[in-house]
Amino acid sequence: MNFDFSDEQRELRDQVRRFLAQHASPRSAIAAGGHDPALWRGMAELGLLGIAIPEEYGGAGAGYLELCVVAEEVGRALAPVPFSSSACLAAEFILQAGSEAQKRAWLPRLADGTAIAVFAAVEGVGDAAPDRIAATVSGGRLTGIKSPVLDGGVADLGIVAARGADGIGLYLVDLRGAGVARSGLDSMDPTRSLVEIRFEGAPAEPLGEAGWDTVERMLDRAAVPLAFEQVGGADRALEMARDYALERVAFGRPIGSFQAVKHMLADMYVSATLARSNAYWAAWALATDAAELGQAAASARVSATEAFGHCARNNIQVHGGMGFTWEFDCHLFYRRAALLATALGGPALWEDRLVAQLRAA
Amino acid sequence: MDFDDTAEEAAFRAEARAWLRANVPTEYEADLRSSPFGRIALRNRDIVAASKAWQKRKAEAGWACLHWPKDYGGRGASPIERVIWQQEEGIYSKLSSLFIVGHGMCGPTVMAYADEAQKRRYLPPLAAGEEIWCQLFSEPACGSDLAGLRTRAEPDGDDWVVNGQKIWTSHAHLSDYGILLTRTDPTVPKHKGLTMFFLDMRSPGVEIRPIRQGDGQAEFNEVYFTDVRIPDAQRLGRPGEGWSVALTTLMNERLSIGAVMPTGFPEMLAFCCTPGPDGRAPVDDSAVRKRLARWAARSSGLRFTAQRSISAMSRGNMPGPENSIGKLVAGTMMQEIAGYALELMGPAGMIAGGQFQAMMLRSPATRVEGGTDEILRNIIAERVLGLPADIRVDKDVPFNQIARTG
Ligand SMILES: Cc1cc2nc3c(=O)[nH]c(=O)nc-3n(C[C@H](O)[C@H](O)[C@H](O)COP(=O)(O)OP(=O)(O)OC[C@H]3O[C@@H](n4cnc5c(N)ncnc54)[C@H](O)[C@@H]3O)c2cc1C
């Protein structure tokens, strides 16, 4: 048993951390609509976008533990890139459920960053569920409205859930092609793009033989790196709060010497640590296809959502009035925490999945 | 990252499992399973006798205090092997609660500070459960502020003479020996005038009075010392160095990681999944599921946090203050779980005797014993996060000049 990343994986982490510290600027991506193409290319050049994609499909073939390492750093740096949507979720759909031709067509492009893919299932308020999907497919043409779609504004390819003759299926749709219209939505987190996509008879190709059960499986697989992204954000928010508590003086003392502040920070550390431990478990389960993947992924997701929310909120509190300014990054973490909390289905969905797993165990 | 056993670990697990299968006292299984938290009771046997017998059987086969050196009654096992053993011992580890203080804190202190002959004399019977040890630290006037203790030890020939009072001493009434922290020099600041000893609890002048606890049990005691003589040879560490010896003890408490604190979660999950007469179970309600999921994630988070520290230890790192998390989370969690279970029971929750009622009544102690929640948060804030220490007005003042009330 060994509950830690290897030395090589730590080196990868340090390398990605240095790279993102230099190149990731969430603020400058706001004006650009929530995506930094230069950063994305840089990540592609380092092989990070295809890190879990097998070499035969143009990836680095490193593995899921490495994918999680990168996701954590993306979260720490608040990197304004569609990493979770494209590299963790959409690529996984194609790899796990796509036909051989689809894998050959798309995975190399996702790995080298020349294409971005997103999963589009949600239609309005509420988590995606089969009976909430009104989009339809017939004769290879897809019609309906998907909203909101995270990172949808910068994507080239959609993996769209729609109702066909045999029930819900998943379809590949060229988002730059005919019959697709996108309109930007005001994103809670302006460092990530959010859009509504209207499909009117857009050409759609079934993704292998994927149906809703594929979605269920992919949710677990994508929840793991997403939890790492949240853990990275939580850790960074805690660090910011700690640093500020050491530096800011009130009543003649650093505010970090007041117990109310110390205990708030200690509690942030506790939730971030529990979330990290669950995430490690889930990373291992994902990497080894362990039978407990469902339980581990849901635990990681529930724990990470709680931790990131908690740390982001209290980070603002520790910063006082400064924390509520646009200038300070506190609100960006707060916004990212809120965005990621529901990005892959909200807390209630993951809580229910976790309890269902516990009951089945 | 590998949450599975390596080949050697699997072999060790198989060996432990095989031995356990042939040796566990299955006659207690049902009682151990149904005993609520903090109230282990066996129908046909005295719990102390049963605990000692089980410990002895383990010791004879080399399964006691696994991480201690063989010469002192242990097995010289690795931290991971210890975790594997704890996982395999399962329900029967409930028979070890009598030895937690002795094995977790007194033993390691003796191992670090006693002379070789003493170690060979005292450690093996401690490991084998033949002799029970207690920890005489807290006093009426000081628990969190341990260094403020007042029990005096004064040199007299080859002995020290002790006068004073200890309190909250778990299992003192069953103990053969104890480690005792005393003040030997009141003219220097409080952390500097302390000295540690171990003593025979049957020494003349030691008087033990049980204290009835808020949960109705009586496991801890007041211990009075009246002119108790302790040979200087039973001093642990140099005079005046008692504080750093005590820190060894407390640090070893953290070494007792891997043994995850009970949280009440498995019991709660089972309760919530059991249908009532109308066929509906609490888990059918989404509000219940929300809480269950949060607790489940906290409980697995605790488990893997403990196991991550084992990995850190295997890499040669000392277990650090980050291990304060376990008790901090588990205490409150059990209290919340118990309270919610009682709510779900409705008026029937008022009837004491059930497992959640027992948790409700015992969990407040978890949040106090061995460092309160507030002290643990301070430890995390100061030693993990590097925040400034609390302001201490009495730190550099000679002990006998500190203003005191209470
Ligand atoms: C079941 C049980 C078993 C025990 N067994 C033993 C044993 O075997 N041997 C032994 O020596 N002791 C034992 N203890 C004693 C235990 O270690 C102390 O009770 C504990 O350290 C708290 O000390 P206290 O009771 O004096 O409370 P106090 O220190 O008076 O604390 C009272 C309150 O003040 C808070 N407080 C105190 N200082 C601070 C601070 N600096 N910052 C913020 N808040 C603070 C505390 O958190 C607490 O809420 C046991 C206690 C219990 C409940």
mmCIF file of N, CA and C in Angstrom, chain B residues 86-164:
data_model
loop_
_atom_site.group_PDB
_atom_site.id
_atom_site.type_symbol
_atom_site.label_atom_id
_atom_site.label_comp_id
_atom_site.label_asym_id
_atom_site.label_seq_id
_atom_site.Cartn_x
_atom_site.Cartn_y
_atom_site.Cartn_z
ATOM 1 N N GLN B 86 -4.589 -3.866 12.419
ATOM 2 C CA GLN B 86 -5.772 -3.216 12.989
ATOM 3 C C GLN B 86 -7.017 -3.490 12.144
ATOM 4 N N GLN B 87 -6.821 -3.480 10.825
ATOM 5 C CA GLN B 87 -7.966 -3.763 9.949
ATOM 6 C C GLN B 87 -8.462 -5.179 10.174
ATOM 7 N N GLU B 88 -7.533 -6.094 10.337
ATOM 8 C CA GLU B 88 -7.923 -7.499 10.461
ATOM 9 C C GLU B 88 -8.498 -7.821 11.836
ATOM 10 N N GLU B 89 -7.973 -7.163 12.868
ATOM 11 C CA GLU B 89 -8.451 -7.466 14.216
ATOM 12 C C GLU B 89 -9.908 -7.027 14.375
ATOM 13 N N GLY B 90 -10.265 -5.968 13.662
ATOM 14 C CA GLY B 90 -11.661 -5.547 13.572
ATOM 15 C C GLY B 90 -12.316 -5.356 14.927
ATOM 16 N N ILE B 91 -13.432 -6.006 15.065
ATOM 17 C CA ILE B 91 -14.283 -5.828 16.234
ATOM 18 C C ILE B 91 -13.553 -6.163 17.546
ATOM 19 N N TYR B 92 -12.595 -7.086 17.465
ATOM 20 C CA TYR B 92 -11.911 -7.523 18.698
ATOM 21 C C TYR B 92 -10.959 -6.455 19.243
ATOM 22 N N SER B 93 -10.676 -5.445 18.423
ATOM 23 C CA SER B 93 -9.833 -4.366 18.952
ATOM 24 C C SER B 93 -10.588 -3.601 20.040
ATOM 25 N N LYS B 94 -11.905 -3.800 20.112
ATOM 26 C CA LYS B 94 -12.649 -3.172 21.202
ATOM 27 C C LYS B 94 -12.166 -3.672 22.560
ATOM 28 N N LEU B 95 -11.521 -4.832 22.563
ATOM 29 C CA LEU B 95 -11.006 -5.369 23.824
ATOM 30 C C LEU B 95 -9.684 -4.703 24.227
ATOM 31 N N SER B 96 -9.214 -3.734 23.424
ATOM 32 C CA SER B 96 -7.920 -3.124 23.730
ATOM 33 C C SER B 96 -8.039 -1.761 24.380
ATOM 34 N N SER B 97 -9.254 -1.295 24.631
ATOM 35 C CA SER B 97 -9.377 0.100 25.071
ATOM 36 C C SER B 97 -8.682 0.325 26.420
ATOM 37 N N LEU B 98 -8.623 -0.708 27.215
ATOM 38 C CA LEU B 98 -7.962 -0.620 28.517
ATOM 39 C C LEU B 98 -6.471 -0.314 28.375
ATOM 40 N N PHE B 99 -5.909 -0.672 27.233
ATOM 41 C CA PHE B 99 -4.451 -0.560 27.070
ATOM 42 C C PHE B 99 -4.017 0.640 26.224
ATOM 43 N N ILE B 100 -4.988 1.405 25.756
ATOM 44 C CA ILE B 100 -4.640 2.472 24.809
ATOM 45 C C ILE B 100 -3.618 3.441 25.395
ATOM 46 N N VAL B 101 -3.867 3.876 26.625
ATOM 47 C CA VAL B 101 -2.960 4.850 27.243
ATOM 48 C C VAL B 101 -1.582 4.224 27.468
ATOM 49 N N GLY B 102 -1.573 3.006 27.983
ATOM 50 C CA GLY B 102 -0.302 2.347 28.280
ATOM 51 C C GLY B 102 0.521 2.080 27.030
ATOM 52 N N HIS B 103 -0.139 1.519 26.026
ATOM 53 C CA HIS B 103 0.585 1.167 24.803
ATOM 54 C C HIS B 103 0.902 2.394 23.966
ATOM 55 N N GLY B 104 -0.046 3.327 23.932
ATOM 56 C CA GLY B 104 0.118 4.464 23.031
ATOM 57 C C GLY B 104 1.013 5.542 23.613
ATOM 58 N N MET B 105 0.999 5.705 24.927
ATOM 59 C CA MET B 105 1.717 6.845 25.495
ATOM 60 C C MET B 105 2.749 6.478 26.557
ATOM 61 N N CYS B 106 2.365 5.653 27.538
ATOM 62 C CA CYS B 106 3.319 5.347 28.614
ATOM 63 C C CYS B 106 4.488 4.520 28.071
ATOM 64 N N GLY B 107 4.164 3.475 27.325
ATOM 65 C CA GLY B 107 5.200 2.582 26.807
ATOM 66 C C GLY B 107 6.269 3.335 26.015
ATOM 67 N N PRO B 108 5.862 4.104 25.017
ATOM 68 C CA PRO B 108 6.864 4.829 24.234
ATOM 69 C C PRO B 108 7.693 5.792 25.083
ATOM 70 N N THR B 109 7.107 6.364 26.131
ATOM 71 C CA THR B 109 7.870 7.277 26.981
ATOM 72 C C THR B 109 8.920 6.498 27.767
ATOM 73 N N VAL B 110 8.505 5.363 28.290
ATOM 74 C CA VAL B 110 9.451 4.494 29.000
ATOM 75 C C VAL B 110 10.549 4.057 28.025
ATOM 76 N N MET B 111 10.135 3.710 26.810
ATOM 77 C CA MET B 111 11.110 3.240 25.821
ATOM 78 C C MET B 111 12.143 4.322 25.518
ATOM 79 N N ALA B 112 11.704 5.560 25.516
ATOM 80 C CA ALA B 112 12.617 6.647 25.161
ATOM 81 C C ALA B 112 13.504 7.079 26.332
ATOM 82 N N TYR B 113 13.050 6.899 27.570
ATOM 83 C CA TYR B 113 13.791 7.509 28.683
ATOM 84 C C TYR B 113 14.255 6.560 29.781
ATOM 85 N N ALA B 114 13.705 5.349 29.866
ATOM 86 C CA ALA B 114 14.111 4.466 30.966
ATOM 87 C C ALA B 114 15.427 3.772 30.611
ATOM 88 N N ASP B 115 16.080 3.161 31.627
ATOM 89 C CA ASP B 115 17.324 2.452 31.298
ATOM 90 C C ASP B 115 16.980 1.052 30.775
ATOM 91 N N GLU B 116 17.996 0.400 30.229
ATOM 92 C CA GLU B 116 17.770 -0.863 29.525
ATOM 93 C C GLU B 116 17.095 -1.907 30.427
ATOM 94 N N ALA B 117 17.571 -2.019 31.664
ATOM 95 C CA ALA B 117 17.000 -3.028 32.564
ATOM 96 C C ALA B 117 15.525 -2.735 32.818
ATOM 97 N N GLN B 118 15.212 -1.469 32.983
ATOM 98 C CA GLN B 118 13.810 -1.096 33.228
ATOM 99 C C GLN B 118 12.949 -1.416 32.007
ATOM 100 N N LYS B 119 13.486 -1.139 30.843
ATOM 101 C CA LYS B 119 12.707 -1.416 29.633
ATOM 102 C C LYS B 119 12.388 -2.896 29.528
ATOM 103 N N ARG B 120 13.410 -3.710 29.848
ATOM 104 C CA ARG B 120 13.177 -5.162 29.756
ATOM 105 C C ARG B 120 12.248 -5.648 30.856
ATOM 106 N N ARG B 121 12.254 -4.956 31.974
ATOM 107 C CA ARG B 121 11.367 -5.353 33.065
ATOM 108 C C ARG B 121 9.908 -4.934 32.787
ATOM 109 N N TYR B 122 9.725 -3.680 32.337
ATOM 110 C CA TYR B 122 8.361 -3.139 32.304
ATOM 111 C C TYR B 122 7.638 -3.259 30.968
ATOM 112 N N LEU B 123 8.389 -3.216 29.872
ATOM 113 C CA LEU B 123 7.670 -3.143 28.592
ATOM 114 C C LEU B 123 6.976 -4.449 28.189
ATOM 115 N N PRO B 124 7.654 -5.616 28.333
ATOM 116 C CA PRO B 124 6.952 -6.827 27.898
ATOM 117 C C PRO B 124 5.632 -7.091 28.635
ATOM 118 N N PRO B 125 5.590 -6.953 29.982
ATOM 119 C CA PRO B 125 4.284 -7.161 30.626
ATOM 120 C C PRO B 125 3.252 -6.104 30.252
ATOM 121 N N LEU B 126 3.727 -4.907 29.914
ATOM 122 C CA LEU B 126 2.791 -3.870 29.444
ATOM 123 C C LEU B 126 2.219 -4.287 28.087
ATOM 124 N N ALA B 127 3.108 -4.762 27.212
ATOM 125 C CA ALA B 127 2.645 -5.199 25.892
ATOM 126 C C ALA B 127 1.659 -6.355 26.024
ATOM 127 N N ALA B 128 1.934 -7.243 26.980
ATOM 128 C CA ALA B 128 1.116 -8.440 27.116
ATOM 129 C C ALA B 128 -0.151 -8.207 27.929
ATOM 130 N N GLY B 129 -0.351 -6.966 28.373
ATOM 131 C CA GLY B 129 -1.569 -6.675 29.126
ATOM 132 C C GLY B 129 -1.560 -7.243 30.536
ATOM 133 N N GLU B 130 -0.392 -7.706 30.979
ATOM 134 C CA GLU B 130 -0.335 -8.232 32.347
ATOM 135 C C GLU B 130 -0.317 -7.093 33.353
ATOM 136 N N GLU B 131 0.279 -5.978 32.932
ATOM 137 C CA GLU B 131 0.307 -4.798 33.793
ATOM 138 C C GLU B 131 -0.304 -3.628 33.039
ATOM 139 N N ILE B 132 -1.148 -2.906 33.753
ATOM 140 C CA ILE B 132 -1.844 -1.781 33.125
ATOM 141 C C ILE B 132 -1.200 -0.482 33.601
ATOM 142 N N TRP B 133 -1.069 0.447 32.666
ATOM 143 C CA TRP B 133 -0.439 1.743 32.979
ATOM 144 C C TRP B 133 -1.432 2.879 32.740
ATOM 145 N N CYS B 134 -1.243 3.940 33.523
ATOM 146 C CA CYS B 134 -2.075 5.128 33.315
ATOM 147 C C CYS B 134 -1.194 6.367 33.213
ATOM 148 N N GLN B 135 -1.819 7.447 32.820
ATOM 149 C CA GLN B 135 -1.086 8.689 32.584
ATOM 150 C C GLN B 135 -1.584 9.761 33.537
ATOM 151 N N LEU B 136 -0.700 10.183 34.448
ATOM 152 C CA LEU B 136 -1.089 11.123 35.506
ATOM 153 C C LEU B 136 -0.560 12.506 35.145
ATOM 154 N N PHE B 137 -1.265 13.189 34.269
ATOM 155 C CA PHE B 137 -0.853 14.519 33.819
ATOM 156 C C PHE B 137 -1.817 15.595 34.330
ATOM 157 N N SER B 138 -3.095 15.497 33.926
ATOM 158 C CA SER B 138 -4.045 16.581 34.203
ATOM 159 C C SER B 138 -4.281 16.749 35.696
ATOM 160 N N GLU B 139 -4.545 18.004 36.067
ATOM 161 C CA GLU B 139 -4.870 18.334 37.454
ATOM 162 C C GLU B 139 -6.109 19.211 37.461
ATOM 163 N N PRO B 140 -6.691 19.374 38.659
ATOM 164 C CA PRO B 140 -7.905 20.192 38.712
ATOM 165 C C PRO B 140 -7.686 21.586 38.117
ATOM 166 N N ALA B 141 -6.523 22.163 38.322
ATOM 167 C CA ALA B 141 -6.318 23.536 37.859
ATOM 168 C C ALA B 141 -5.726 23.610 36.463
ATOM 169 N N CYS B 142 -5.381 22.478 35.876
ATOM 170 C CA CYS B 142 -4.744 22.591 34.567
ATOM 171 C C CYS B 142 -4.901 21.326 33.751
ATOM 172 N N GLY B 143 -5.471 21.502 32.578
ATOM 173 C CA GLY B 143 -5.617 20.397 31.635
ATOM 174 C C GLY B 143 -4.984 20.817 30.328
ATOM 175 N N SER B 144 -5.649 21.738 29.653
ATOM 176 C CA SER B 144 -5.058 22.281 28.424
ATOM 177 C C SER B 144 -3.727 22.939 28.745
ATOM 178 N N ASP B 145 -3.719 23.671 29.826
ATOM 179 C CA ASP B 145 -2.500 24.388 30.235
ATOM 180 C C ASP B 145 -1.679 23.475 31.144
ATOM 181 N N LEU B 146 -1.296 22.342 30.574
ATOM 182 C CA LEU B 146 -0.678 21.285 31.371
ATOM 183 C C LEU B 146 0.546 21.760 32.145
ATOM 184 N N ALA B 147 1.329 22.644 31.532
ATOM 185 C CA ALA B 147 2.573 23.069 32.182
ATOM 186 C C ALA B 147 2.317 23.877 33.448
ATOM 187 N N GLY B 148 1.062 24.191 33.716
ATOM 188 C CA GLY B 148 0.742 24.909 34.944
ATOM 189 C C GLY B 148 0.506 23.986 36.124
ATOM 190 N N LEU B 149 0.849 22.716 36.000
ATOM 191 C CA LEU B 149 0.501 21.748 37.060
ATOM 192 C C LEU B 149 1.229 22.052 38.374
ATOM 193 N N ARG B 150 0.644 21.586 39.482
ATOM 194 C CA ARG B 150 1.136 21.966 40.810
ATOM 195 C C ARG B 150 1.645 20.801 41.648
ATOM 196 N N THR B 151 1.377 19.579 41.263
ATOM 197 C CA THR B 151 1.833 18.445 42.078
ATOM 198 C C THR B 151 3.347 18.538 42.265
ATOM 199 N N ARG B 152 3.778 18.532 43.533
ATOM 200 C CA ARG B 152 5.186 18.779 43.837
ATOM 201 C C ARG B 152 5.953 17.482 44.036
ATOM 202 N N ALA B 153 7.156 17.446 43.533
ATOM 203 C CA ALA B 153 8.066 16.351 43.872
ATOM 204 C C ALA B 153 9.327 16.994 44.423
ATOM 205 N N GLU B 154 9.748 16.568 45.605
ATOM 206 C CA GLU B 154 10.953 17.147 46.213
ATOM 207 C C GLU B 154 11.948 16.051 46.510
ATOM 208 N N PRO B 155 13.231 16.309 46.240
ATOM 209 C CA PRO B 155 14.239 15.267 46.449
ATOM 210 C C PRO B 155 14.448 15.013 47.939
ATOM 211 N N ASP B 156 14.673 13.733 48.243
ATOM 212 C CA ASP B 156 14.941 13.360 49.631
ATOM 213 C C ASP B 156 15.790 12.102 49.585
ATOM 214 N N GLY B 157 17.093 12.250 49.740
ATOM 215 C CA GLY B 157 18.007 11.107 49.625
ATOM 216 C C GLY B 157 17.937 10.551 48.218
ATOM 217 N N ASP B 158 17.759 9.237 48.078
ATOM 218 C CA ASP B 158 17.660 8.630 46.761
ATOM 219 C C ASP B 158 16.232 8.635 46.228
ATOM 220 N N ASP B 159 15.355 9.250 46.959
ATOM 221 C CA ASP B 159 13.943 9.275 46.564
ATOM 222 C C ASP B 159 13.483 10.689 46.251
ATOM 223 N N TRP B 160 12.285 10.739 45.700
ATOM 224 C CA TRP B 160 11.555 11.995 45.582
ATOM 225 C C TRP B 160 10.265 11.810 46.386
ATOM 226 N N VAL B 161 9.815 12.883 46.980
ATOM 227 C CA VAL B 161 8.579 12.801 47.770
ATOM 228 C C VAL B 161 7.529 13.649 47.062
ATOM 229 N N VAL B 162 6.401 13.004 46.771
ATOM 230 C CA VAL B 162 5.379 13.649 45.951
ATOM 231 C C VAL B 162 4.136 13.969 46.765
ATOM 232 N N ASN B 163 3.653 15.206 46.580
ATOM 233 C CA ASN B 163 2.394 15.630 47.192
ATOM 234 C C ASN B 163 1.569 16.394 46.157
ATOM 235 N N GLY B 164 0.286 16.092 46.104
ATOM 236 C CA GLY B 164 -0.560 16.834 45.168
ATOM 237 C C GLY B 164 -1.728 15.988 44.701
#
